[in-house]
PDB file of C-alpha atoms in Angstrom:
ATOM      1  CA  MET K   1      49.847 -19.488  10.831  1.00 38.00           C
ATOM      2  CA  SER K   2      53.442 -18.808   9.834  1.00 35.00           C
ATOM      3  CA  ASP K   3      55.909 -16.553  11.639  1.00 36.00           C
ATOM      4  CA  THR K   4      57.135 -13.684   9.478  1.00 33.00           C
ATOM      5  CA  ILE K   5      59.499 -11.847  11.806  1.00 31.00           C
ATOM      6  CA  SER K   6      62.636 -13.443  13.141  1.00 32.00           C
ATOM      7  CA  ASP K   7      63.193 -14.139  16.840  1.00 36.00           C
ATOM      8  CA  ALA K   8      66.266 -11.920  16.430  1.00 35.00           C
ATOM      9  CA  CYS K   9      63.878  -8.993  16.915  1.00 38.00           C
ATOM     10  CA  PRO K  10      62.472  -9.815  20.384  1.00 44.00           C
ATOM     11  CA  THR K  11      60.024  -6.912  20.682  1.00 66.00           C
ATOM     12  CA  THR K  12      58.306  -7.131  17.303  1.00 75.00           C
ATOM     13  CA  PHE K  13      56.444 -10.183  16.048  1.00 84.00           C
ATOM     14  CA  GLY K  14      54.143 -10.807  13.094  1.00 85.00           C
ATOM     15  CA  PHE K  15      52.087 -13.663  11.707  1.00 86.00           C
ATOM     16  CA  ARG K  16      49.146 -14.433   9.432  1.00 89.00           C
ATOM     17  CA  VAL K  17      45.733 -15.609  10.620  1.00 90.00           C
ATOM     18  CA  GLU K  18      43.688 -17.794   8.303  1.00 87.00           C
ATOM     19  CA  ALA K  19      40.042 -16.974   7.580  1.00 82.00           C
ATOM     20  CA  GLU K  20      38.698 -19.372  10.174  1.00 79.00           C
ATOM     21  CA  SER K  21      36.829 -18.149  13.232  1.00 72.00           C
ATOM     22  CA  GLU K  22      38.137 -21.083  15.278  1.00 79.00           C
ATOM     23  CA  ALA K  23      41.671 -19.712  14.789  1.00 84.00           C
ATOM     24  CA  VAL K  24      40.926 -16.559  16.815  1.00 88.00           C
ATOM     25  CA  PRO K  25      41.074 -18.059  20.352  1.00 89.00           C
ATOM     26  CA  GLU K  26      44.494 -19.573  19.636  1.00 89.00           C
ATOM     27  CA  VAL K  27      45.790 -16.300  18.226  1.00 91.00           C
ATOM     28  CA  ARG K  28      44.653 -14.115  21.120  1.00 90.00           C
ATOM     29  CA  ARG K  29      46.256 -16.526  23.604  1.00 91.00           C
ATOM     30  CA  LYS K  30      49.421 -16.499  21.516  1.00 91.00           C
ATOM     31  CA  ILE K  31      49.563 -12.681  21.640  1.00 94.00           C
ATOM     32  CA  VAL K  32      49.256 -12.621  25.447  1.00 93.00           C
ATOM     33  CA  ALA K  33      51.830 -15.389  25.827  1.00 92.00           C
ATOM     34  CA  LEU K  34      54.191 -13.506  23.536  1.00 90.00           C
ATOM     35  CA  VAL K  35      53.876 -10.293  25.567  1.00 91.00           C
ATOM     36  CA  ARG K  36      54.356 -12.226  28.822  1.00 90.00           C
ATOM     37  CA  ASP K  37      57.547 -13.721  27.393  1.00 87.00           C
ATOM     38  CA  TRP K  38      58.832 -10.199  26.761  1.00 85.00           C
ATOM     39  CA  ASP K  39      58.430  -9.449  30.509  1.00 83.00           C
ATOM     40  CA  VAL K  40      56.820  -6.107  29.739  1.00 82.00           C
ATOM     41  CA  PRO K  41      55.692  -4.139  32.832  1.00 81.00           C
ATOM     42  CA  LEU K  42      51.935  -4.429  32.279  1.00 83.00           C
ATOM     43  CA  PRO K  43      49.480  -5.552  34.987  1.00 87.00           C
ATOM     44  CA  ASP K  44      47.319  -8.653  34.566  1.00 88.00           C
ATOM     45  CA  ASP K  45      44.140  -6.650  33.944  1.00 89.00           C
ATOM     46  CA  THR K  46      45.836  -4.870  31.037  1.00 90.00           C
ATOM     47  CA  LEU K  47      46.903  -8.236  29.621  1.00 92.00           C
ATOM     48  CA  SER K  48      43.252  -9.322  29.866  1.00 92.00           C
ATOM     49  CA  ASP K  49      42.286  -6.226  27.873  1.00 93.00           C
ATOM     50  CA  LEU K  50      44.997  -7.133  25.359  1.00 94.00           C
ATOM     51  CA  GLU K  51      43.438 -10.555  24.840  1.00 94.00           C
ATOM     52  CA  LEU K  52      39.920  -9.125  24.514  1.00 93.00           C
ATOM     53  CA  LEU K  53      40.806  -6.313  22.091  1.00 94.00           C
ATOM     54  CA  SER K  54      43.021  -8.556  19.961  1.00 94.00           C
ATOM     55  CA  SER K  55      40.106 -10.973  19.669  1.00 91.00           C
ATOM     56  CA  GLU K  56      37.740  -8.162  18.606  1.00 91.00           C
ATOM     57  CA  LEU K  57      40.012  -6.808  15.871  1.00 92.00           C
ATOM     58  CA  ILE K  58      40.986 -10.196  14.454  1.00 92.00           C
ATOM     59  CA  THR K  59      37.414 -11.506  14.554  1.00 89.00           C
ATOM     60  CA  ASN K  60      36.160  -8.427  12.689  1.00 87.00           C
ATOM     61  CA  ALA K  61      38.896  -8.758  10.071  1.00 88.00           C
ATOM     62  CA  VAL K  62      38.128 -12.424   9.402  1.00 87.00           C
ATOM     63  CA  ARG K  63      34.343 -12.135   9.601  1.00 85.00           C
ATOM     64  CA  HIS K  64      33.917  -9.107   7.348  1.00 82.00           C
ATOM     65  CA  THR K  65      36.412 -10.069   4.640  1.00 85.00           C
ATOM     66  CA  ASP K  66      36.230 -13.859   4.542  1.00 84.00           C
ATOM     67  CA  SER K  67      39.992 -13.679   4.019  1.00 86.00           C
ATOM     68  CA  SER K  68      43.114 -14.120   6.088  1.00 87.00           C
ATOM     69  CA  CYS K  69      44.612 -11.142   7.905  1.00 90.00           C
ATOM     70  CA  ALA K  70      48.083 -10.134   9.076  1.00 91.00           C
ATOM     71  CA  VAL K  71      48.774  -9.412  12.745  1.00 92.00           C
ATOM     72  CA  ALA K  72      51.768  -7.505  14.115  1.00 89.00           C
ATOM     73  CA  VAL K  73      52.537  -7.182  17.843  1.00 91.00           C
ATOM     74  CA  ARG K  74      55.095  -4.692  19.095  1.00 86.00           C
ATOM     75  CA  TRP K  75      56.471  -3.463  22.421  1.00 83.00           C
ATOM     76  CA  THR K  76      57.417   0.199  21.960  1.00 75.00           C
ATOM     77  CA  GLY K  77      59.190   0.428  25.296  1.00 71.00           C
ATOM     78  CA  VAL K  78      56.094   2.026  26.823  1.00 74.00           C
ATOM     79  CA  ARG K  79      53.052   0.353  25.282  1.00 83.00           C
ATOM     80  CA  VAL K  80      51.995  -2.845  23.562  1.00 90.00           C
ATOM     81  CA  ARG K  81      50.753  -2.145  20.038  1.00 89.00           C
ATOM     82  CA  VAL K  82      48.681  -4.625  17.997  1.00 92.00           C
ATOM     83  CA  GLU K  83      48.031  -4.047  14.290  1.00 91.00           C
ATOM     84  CA  VAL K  84      45.579  -6.089  12.210  1.00 92.00           C
ATOM     85  CA  THR K  85      45.714  -5.685   8.416  1.00 90.00           C
ATOM     86  CA  ASP K  86      42.939  -7.082   6.222  1.00 90.00           C
ATOM     87  CA  VAL K  87      41.912  -6.819   2.570  1.00 87.00           C
ATOM     88  CA  SER K  88      38.959  -4.455   3.088  1.00 85.00           C
ATOM     89  CA  GLN K  89      39.411  -0.728   2.476  1.00 79.00           C
ATOM     90  CA  ALA K  90      36.383   0.138   4.636  1.00 78.00           C
ATOM     91  CA  ARG K  91      37.738   1.724   7.809  1.00 73.00           C
ATOM     92  CA  PRO K  92      35.880   1.418  11.126  1.00 74.00           C
ATOM     93  CA  HIS K  93      33.723   4.252  12.415  1.00 62.00           C
ATOM     94  CA  ARG K  94      31.817   4.544  15.622  1.00 55.00           C
ATOM     95  CA  ARG K  95      28.146   3.793  15.084  1.00 49.00           C
ATOM     96  CA  HIS K  96      25.297   4.598  17.410  1.00 45.00           C
ATOM     97  CA  SER K  97      24.218   0.983  17.732  1.00 44.00           C
ATOM     98  CA  SER K  98      21.787  -0.795  19.976  1.00 45.00           C
ATOM     99  CA  PRO K  99      23.234  -3.004  22.732  1.00 40.00           C
ATOM    100  CA  GLU K 100      22.450  -6.016  20.535  1.00 41.00           C
ATOM    101  CA  ALA K 101      24.578  -4.711  17.632  1.00 43.00           C
ATOM    102  CA  GLU K 102      27.732  -6.821  17.803  1.00 43.00           C
ATOM    103  CA  ASP K 103      29.916  -4.630  15.567  1.00 49.00           C
ATOM    104  CA  GLY K 104      29.038  -1.453  17.452  1.00 49.00           C
ATOM    105  CA  ARG K 105      29.673  -3.126  20.790  1.00 57.00           C
ATOM    106  CA  GLY K 106      33.110  -4.303  19.653  1.00 67.00           C
ATOM    107  CA  LEU K 107      34.189  -0.838  18.602  1.00 75.00           C
ATOM    108  CA  LEU K 108      32.897   0.643  21.853  1.00 80.00           C
ATOM    109  CA  LEU K 109      35.103  -1.866  23.689  1.00 83.00           C
ATOM    110  CA  VAL K 110      38.138  -0.743  21.724  1.00 87.00           C
ATOM    111  CA  GLU K 111      37.340   2.919  22.363  1.00 83.00           C
ATOM    112  CA  SER K 112      36.792   2.387  26.083  1.00 85.00           C
ATOM    113  CA  LEU K 113      39.700   0.037  26.872  1.00 89.00           C
ATOM    114  CA  ALA K 114      42.524   1.006  24.511  1.00 90.00           C
ATOM    115  CA  THR K 115      44.975   3.745  25.474  1.00 86.00           C
ATOM    116  CA  MET K 116      44.968   4.761  21.796  1.00 82.00           C
ATOM    117  CA  TRP K 117      43.504   3.213  18.673  1.00 85.00           C
ATOM    118  CA  GLY K 118      43.036   4.079  15.026  1.00 81.00           C
ATOM    119  CA  SER K 119      43.067   2.848  11.449  1.00 80.00           C
ATOM    120  CA  ALA K 120      45.062   3.580   8.324  1.00 77.00           C
ATOM    121  CA  PRO K 121      44.854   2.730   4.638  1.00 74.00           C
ATOM    122  CA  ASP K 122      47.222  -0.043   3.561  1.00 75.00           C
ATOM    123  CA  PRO K 123      48.209  -1.265   0.079  1.00 73.00           C
ATOM    124  CA  ALA K 124      46.521  -4.558   0.998  1.00 76.00           C
ATOM    125  CA  GLY K 125      43.365  -2.865   2.336  1.00 82.00           C
ATOM    126  CA  LYS K 126      43.510  -1.281   5.787  1.00 86.00           C
ATOM    127  CA  THR K 127      45.209  -1.610   9.154  1.00 86.00           C
ATOM    128  CA  VAL K 128      43.344  -1.228  12.448  1.00 89.00           C
ATOM    129  CA  TRP K 129      45.526  -0.844  15.541  1.00 88.00           C
ATOM    130  CA  PHE K 130      45.358  -0.262  19.261  1.00 90.00           C
ATOM    131  CA  GLU K 131      47.854   0.411  22.050  1.00 88.00           C
ATOM    132  CA  LEU K 132      47.712  -0.509  25.728  1.00 90.00           C
ATOM    133  CA  GLY K 133      49.907   1.067  28.377  1.00 83.00           C
ATOM    134  CA  PRO K 134      50.506   4.413  30.074  1.00 70.00           C
ATOM    135  CA  SER K 135      48.463   7.297  28.674  1.00 59.00           C
ATOM    136  CA  ASP K 136      50.792  10.127  29.687  1.00 56.00           C
ATOM    137  CA  GLY K 137      52.290  10.428  26.222  1.00 53.00           C
ATOM    138  CA  THR K 138      55.728   9.253  27.341  1.00 54.00           C
ATOM    139  CA  PRO K 139      57.784   8.415  24.246  1.00 52.00           C
ATOM    140  CA  PRO K 140      59.755   5.185  23.937  1.00 53.00           C
ATOM    141  CA  PRO K 141      62.970   5.382  25.979  1.00 53.00           C
ATOM    142  CA  TRP K 142      65.128   5.546  22.847  1.00 53.00           C
ATOM    143  CA  SER K 143      62.920   8.163  21.147  1.00 58.00           C
ATOM    144  CA  THR K 144      63.929  11.822  20.781  1.00 67.00           C
ATOM    145  CA  PRO K 145      61.374  14.604  20.121  1.00 69.00           C
ATOM    146  CA  GLY K 146      61.633  15.757  16.510  1.00 86.00           C
ATOM    147  CA  LYS K 147      63.680  12.732  15.470  1.00 88.00           C
ATOM    148  CA  TRP K 148      63.068   9.081  14.679  1.00 90.00           C
ATOM    149  CA  ALA K 149      65.768   6.436  14.797  1.00 88.00           C
ATOM    150  CA  ILE K 150      65.826   2.821  13.670  1.00 89.00           C
ATOM    151  CA  THR K 151      68.670   0.772  15.150  1.00 87.00           C
ATOM    152  CA  THR K 152      69.579  -2.633  13.736  1.00 88.00           C
ATOM    153  CA  ASP K 153      70.649  -5.708  15.677  1.00 85.00           C
ATOM    154  CA  SER K 154      74.197  -4.954  14.556  1.00 88.00           C
ATOM    155  CA  GLY K 155      74.088  -1.543  16.257  1.00 84.00           C
ATOM    156  CA  ALA K 156      73.901   0.588  13.071  1.00 88.00           C
ATOM    157  CA  ALA K 157      71.444   3.494  13.290  1.00 89.00           C
ATOM    158  CA  THR K 158      69.423   5.330  10.646  1.00 92.00           C
ATOM    159  CA  SER K 159      67.553   8.459  11.701  1.00 91.00           C
ATOM    160  CA  GLY K 160      65.474  11.271  10.287  1.00 92.00           C
ATOM    161  CA  TYR K 161      63.261  14.227  11.064  1.00 92.00           C
ATOM    162  CA  LEU K 162      59.966  13.482  12.843  1.00 90.00           C
ATOM    163  CA  PRO K 163      57.459  16.312  12.252  1.00 90.00           C
ATOM    164  CA  ALA K 164      55.407  17.450  15.216  1.00 86.00           C
ATOM    165  CA  TRP K 165      52.157  16.762  13.342  1.00 86.00           C
ATOM    166  CA  ALA K 166      52.972  13.080  12.739  1.00 85.00           C
ATOM    167  CA  GLU K 167      50.772  10.703  14.736  1.00 78.00           C
ATOM    168  CA  ASP K 168      53.236   7.793  14.878  1.00 78.00           C
ATOM    169  CA  ASP K 169      56.926   7.518  15.707  1.00 81.00           C
ATOM    170  CA  PRO K 170      58.696   4.841  13.596  1.00 85.00           C
ATOM    171  CA  THR K 171      61.506   4.607  16.144  1.00 83.00           C
ATOM    172  CA  GLU K 172      62.483   0.973  16.663  1.00 82.00           C
ATOM    173  CA  ALA K 173      65.414  -0.974  18.083  1.00 80.00           C
ATOM    174  CA  ASN K 174      66.992  -4.359  17.307  1.00 81.00           C
ATOM    175  CA  VAL K 175      65.661  -4.512  13.743  1.00 83.00           C
ATOM    176  CA  PRO K 176      67.305  -7.335  11.741  1.00 88.00           C
ATOM    177  CA  THR K 177      69.761  -5.687   9.337  1.00 90.00           C
ATOM    178  CA  ASP K 178      68.246  -7.361   6.288  1.00 90.00           C
ATOM    179  CA  GLN K 179      64.833  -5.869   7.198  1.00 87.00           C
ATOM    180  CA  LEU K 180      66.063  -2.268   7.407  1.00 90.00           C
ATOM    181  CA  PRO K 181      65.250  -1.350   3.752  1.00 91.00           C
ATOM    182  CA  GLU K 182      61.691  -2.633   4.275  1.00 87.00           C
ATOM    183  CA  ARG K 183      61.320  -0.606   7.485  1.00 87.00           C
ATOM    184  CA  LEU K 184      62.574   2.570   5.771  1.00 91.00           C
ATOM    185  CA  ALA K 185      60.304   2.084   2.773  1.00 90.00           C
ATOM    186  CA  GLY K 186      57.362   1.732   5.163  1.00 87.00           C
ATOM    187  CA  ILE K 187      57.950   4.995   7.049  1.00 90.00           C
ATOM    188  CA  ASN K 188      54.875   7.163   6.633  1.00 89.00           C
ATOM    189  CA  HIS K 189      54.412  10.366   8.633  1.00 90.00           C
ATOM    190  CA  ARG K 190      50.659  10.821   8.825  1.00 86.00           C
ATOM    191  CA  ASN K 191      47.952  12.971  10.379  1.00 85.00           C
ATOM    192  CA  PHE K 192      44.327  11.968   9.840  1.00 82.00           C
ATOM    193  CA  PHE K 193      41.253  14.132   9.436  1.00 84.00           C
ATOM    194  CA  GLU K 194      37.658  12.979   9.301  1.00 83.00           C
ATOM    195  CA  GLY K 195      35.055  13.367   6.574  1.00 86.00           C
ATOM    196  CA  PRO K 196      31.296  13.916   6.830  1.00 89.00           C
ATOM    197  CA  MET K 197      29.191  10.875   7.696  1.00 87.00           C
ATOM    198  CA  LEU K 198      26.577  10.195   5.025  1.00 88.00           C
ATOM    199  CA  PRO K 199      23.990   7.410   4.502  1.00 89.00           C
ATOM    200  CA  LEU K 200      25.659   5.230   1.855  1.00 86.00           C
ATOM    201  CA  THR K 201      24.560   2.085   0.078  1.00 87.00           C
ATOM    202  CA  ALA K 202      26.300  -0.177  -2.415  1.00 81.00           C
ATOM    203  CA  PRO K 203      23.576  -2.075  -4.326  1.00 78.00           C
ATOM    204  CA  ASP K 204      26.015  -4.654  -5.710  1.00 74.00           C
ATOM    205  CA  VAL K 205      27.723  -5.273  -2.345  1.00 73.00           C
ATOM    206  CA  TRP K 206      25.203  -5.097   0.493  1.00 73.00           C
ATOM    207  CA  GLU K 207      21.562  -4.360   1.214  1.00 77.00           C
ATOM    208  CA  GLY K 208      20.335  -1.393   3.173  1.00 83.00           C
ATOM    209  CA  VAL K 209      22.066   1.828   4.208  1.00 85.00           C
ATOM    210  CA  GLU K 210      25.152   2.364   6.355  1.00 83.00           C
ATOM    211  CA  GLU K 211      26.496   5.612   7.744  1.00 82.00           C
ATOM    212  CA  ASP K 212      30.059   6.045   6.516  1.00 81.00           C
ATOM    213  CA  ALA K 213      32.558   8.821   5.933  1.00 83.00           C
ATOM    214  CA  VAL K 214      33.348  10.378   2.555  1.00 87.00           C
ATOM    215  CA  PHE K 215      36.305  12.566   1.606  1.00 88.00           C
ATOM    216  CA  GLU K 216      38.135  11.767   4.805  1.00 84.00           C
ATOM    217  CA  GLY K 217      41.884  11.625   4.487  1.00 85.00           C
ATOM    218  CA  SER K 218      45.262  12.433   5.874  1.00 86.00           C
ATOM    219  CA  ILE K 219      48.363  14.548   5.451  1.00 90.00           C
ATOM    220  CA  ASP K 220      51.037  12.033   4.428  1.00 91.00           C
ATOM    221  CA  CYS K 221      54.758  12.077   3.877  1.00 93.00           C
ATOM    222  CA  ASN K 222      56.827   9.061   2.789  1.00 92.00           C
ATOM    223  CA  PRO K 223      60.472  10.192   2.954  1.00 93.00           C
ATOM    224  CA  TYR K 224      61.783   7.039   1.223  1.00 92.00           C
ATOM    225  CA  ASP K 225      59.164   6.742  -1.512  1.00 90.00           C
ATOM    226  CA  PRO K 226      60.530   6.076  -5.031  1.00 90.00           C
ATOM    227  CA  ASP K 227      58.410   9.028  -6.232  1.00 89.00           C
ATOM    228  CA  PRO K 228      60.138  12.273  -5.120  1.00 89.00           C
ATOM    229  CA  ASP K 229      56.763  14.061  -5.120  1.00 87.00           C
ATOM    230  CA  LEU K 230      55.615  11.811  -2.247  1.00 87.00           C
ATOM    231  CA  ARG K 231      58.704  12.496  -0.120  1.00 91.00           C
ATOM    232  CA  VAL K 232      57.149  15.821   0.887  1.00 93.00           C
ATOM    233  CA  PRO K 233      53.795  16.213   2.687  1.00 94.00           C
ATOM    234  CA  VAL K 234      50.701  15.752   0.518  1.00 94.00           C
ATOM    235  CA  VAL K 235      47.008  15.212   1.250  1.00 93.00           C
ATOM    236  CA  ASN K 236      45.333  11.917   0.359  1.00 89.00           C
ATOM    237  CA  LEU K 237      41.538  11.825   0.192  1.00 88.00           C
ATOM    238  CA  GLN K 238      39.513   8.622   0.303  1.00 80.00           C
ATOM    239  CA  VAL K 239      36.494   8.707  -2.025  1.00 80.00           C
ATOM    240  CA  CYS K 240      33.892   5.959  -1.717  1.00 72.00           C
ATOM    241  CA  VAL K 241      33.836   4.343  -5.164  1.00 65.00           C
ATOM    242  CA  GLY K 242      30.686   2.333  -5.885  1.00 72.00           C
ATOM    243  CA  ARG K 243      28.817   3.859  -2.956  1.00 78.00           C
ATOM    244  CA  TRP K 244      25.569   5.724  -3.481  1.00 83.00           C
ATOM    245  CA  ILE K 245      23.190   7.950  -1.547  1.00 87.00           C
ATOM    246  CA  LEU K 246      19.788   6.958  -2.874  1.00 82.00           C
ATOM    247  CA  GLY K 247      16.225   8.226  -2.646  1.00 86.00           C
ATOM    248  CA  LEU K 248      16.938  11.835  -1.701  1.00 87.00           C
ATOM    249  CA  ASP K 249      14.028  14.247  -1.540  1.00 88.00           C
ATOM    250  CA  PRO K 250      14.712  18.015  -1.733  1.00 91.00           C
ATOM    251  CA  HIS K 251      15.272  18.209   2.023  1.00 94.00           C
ATOM    252  CA  GLY K 252      17.613  15.221   2.017  1.00 90.00           C
ATOM    253  CA  LEU K 253      19.578  16.633  -0.903  1.00 92.00           C
ATOM    254  CA  ALA K 254      19.905  19.952   0.942  1.00 94.00           C
ATOM    255  CA  GLU K 255      21.312  18.137   3.992  1.00 93.00           C
ATOM    256  CA  VAL K 256      23.938  16.349   1.873  1.00 91.00           C
ATOM    257  CA  ALA K 257      24.851  19.598   0.121  1.00 94.00           C
ATOM    258  CA  ALA K 258      25.254  21.367   3.480  1.00 95.00           C
ATOM    259  CA  LYS K 259      27.565  18.630   4.798  1.00 93.00           C
ATOM    260  CA  LEU K 260      29.699  18.669   1.648  1.00 94.00           C
ATOM    261  CA  ARG K 261      29.821  22.470   1.677  1.00 95.00           C
ATOM    262  CA  ALA K 262      30.913  22.476   5.323  1.00 95.00           C
ATOM    263  CA  HIS K 263      33.560  19.864   4.566  1.00 93.00           C
ATOM    264  CA  ALA K 264      34.817  21.863   1.576  1.00 94.00           C
ATOM    265  CA  ASP K 265      35.185  24.871   3.890  1.00 95.00           C
ATOM    266  CA  PHE K 266      37.029  22.646   6.387  1.00 92.00           C
ATOM    267  CA  LEU K 267      39.438  21.396   3.706  1.00 93.00           C
ATOM    268  CA  ASP K 268      40.092  24.932   2.518  1.00 94.00           C
ATOM    269  CA  ALA K 269      40.269  26.702   5.887  1.00 93.00           C
ATOM    270  CA  LYS K 270      41.922  24.015   8.050  1.00 91.00           C
ATOM    271  CA  VAL K 271      43.536  21.242   6.036  1.00 92.00           C
ATOM    272  CA  ARG K 272      45.087  23.371   3.283  1.00 93.00           C
ATOM    273  CA  PRO K 273      46.884  25.732   5.718  1.00 93.00           C
ATOM    274  CA  ALA K 274      48.026  22.708   7.738  1.00 92.00           C
ATOM    275  CA  LEU K 275      49.392  21.110   4.568  1.00 93.00           C
ATOM    276  CA  THR K 276      51.145  24.342   3.556  1.00 94.00           C
ATOM    277  CA  ALA K 277      52.734  24.638   7.006  1.00 92.00           C
ATOM    278  CA  ALA K 278      53.775  20.984   6.936  1.00 92.00           C
ATOM    279  CA  ARG K 279      55.440  21.398   3.544  1.00 93.00           C
ATOM    280  CA  GLU K 280      57.255  24.553   4.638  1.00 92.00           C
ATOM    281  CA  ASP K 281      58.444  22.836   7.827  1.00 91.00           C
ATOM    282  CA  TRP K 282      59.568  19.781   5.852  1.00 92.00           C
ATOM    283  CA  ALA K 283      61.491  21.934   3.373  1.00 92.00           C
ATOM    284  CA  THR K 284      63.292  23.651   6.257  1.00 91.00           C
ATOM    285  CA  HIS K 285      64.535  20.302   7.568  1.00 89.00           C
ATOM    286  CA  HIS K 286      65.065  18.617   4.178  1.00 82.00           C
ATOM    287  CA  PRO K 287      67.040  20.587   1.591  1.00 73.00           C
ATOM    288  CA  SER K 288      66.553  18.866  -1.747  1.00 60.00           C
ATOM    289  CA  ALA K 289      70.196  17.784  -1.890  1.00 36.00           C
ATOM    290  CA  GLN K 290      69.646  15.630   1.195  1.00 42.00           C
ATOM    291  CA  GLN K 291      66.733  13.604  -0.160  1.00 42.00           C
ATOM    292  CA  ARG K 292      67.472   9.876  -0.118  1.00 42.00           C
ATOM    293  CA  SER K 293      66.071   6.954  -2.046  1.00 37.00           C
ATOM    294  CA  PRO K 294      64.647   3.764  -0.458  1.00 37.00           C
ATOM    295  CA  THR K 295      68.003   2.070  -1.078  1.00 38.00           C
ATOM    296  CA  ALA K 296      69.559   4.019   1.810  1.00 38.00           C
ATOM    297  CA  CYS K 297      72.074   1.970   3.747  1.00 39.00           C
ATOM    298  CA  PRO K 298      72.456   1.643   7.523  1.00 38.00           C
ATOM    299  CA  GLY K 299      73.906   4.822   8.919  1.00 40.00           C
ATOM    300  CA  ASP K 300      72.460   7.092   6.198  1.00 41.00           C
ATOM    301  CA  ARG K 301      70.739  10.199   7.556  1.00 43.00           C
ATOM    302  CA  THR K 302      67.623  11.864   6.194  1.00 43.00           C
TER     303      THR K 302
END
């Protein structure tokens, strides 16, 4: 494991975990020790949950990809957030598993113990995250509704508009100055929506059938993207390439058609108006003359 974030940023830490199951116990203990060193106001039972959930996410990432994964730990000022990024694009979904089904049991643990959890596509594959802490929705102490702000260790601040529909607040303090361009380039305002669960198989990848979502997606906005078209809200849909629904009889085909038809209605009646409203709201707060590139310097405003 190699540290990737400097000690100059005391409330954010990242490292890589090799594809070895014996590495997981060391990593989960390291995460708890790190959070203890930050003196965050979390009780011991919550720290125990932190160790357990970190172990579940990292174990799943290593076991299902046979590759290393990246782990990021962050104290937001209210909650501890752990993010695990692996090379698989398959995002986790709750499955109605038997008590003996290890994967289903792990996800049920995350759902039952985490204050919040979720997953997001990543250029490397996907990121699965969870947060532990108060569940009253209190924002970080330096956060302002409708505005995000990233402050460097030199005291310079860069801020921008945070839409109400965005699920995450990129607000952060004490960011090393040389890491600010990377932080800005990574800002992604996002709101997820689910797709219909269908019985999929991938004959060249695995045997059998697994329930998974198709045409799920998110409303996304990347205000510092090099492509100006992606600096305004758009919808991204995930289509399962190489996945098949096999052996359908007329009744089975009718069931699939009904689910896709219902999802098409959902995209048209719910997602499209939400996207239109998001774009109109974004345009109100971002006249085209104020758009910035990812080379924005500390103190620039968006």
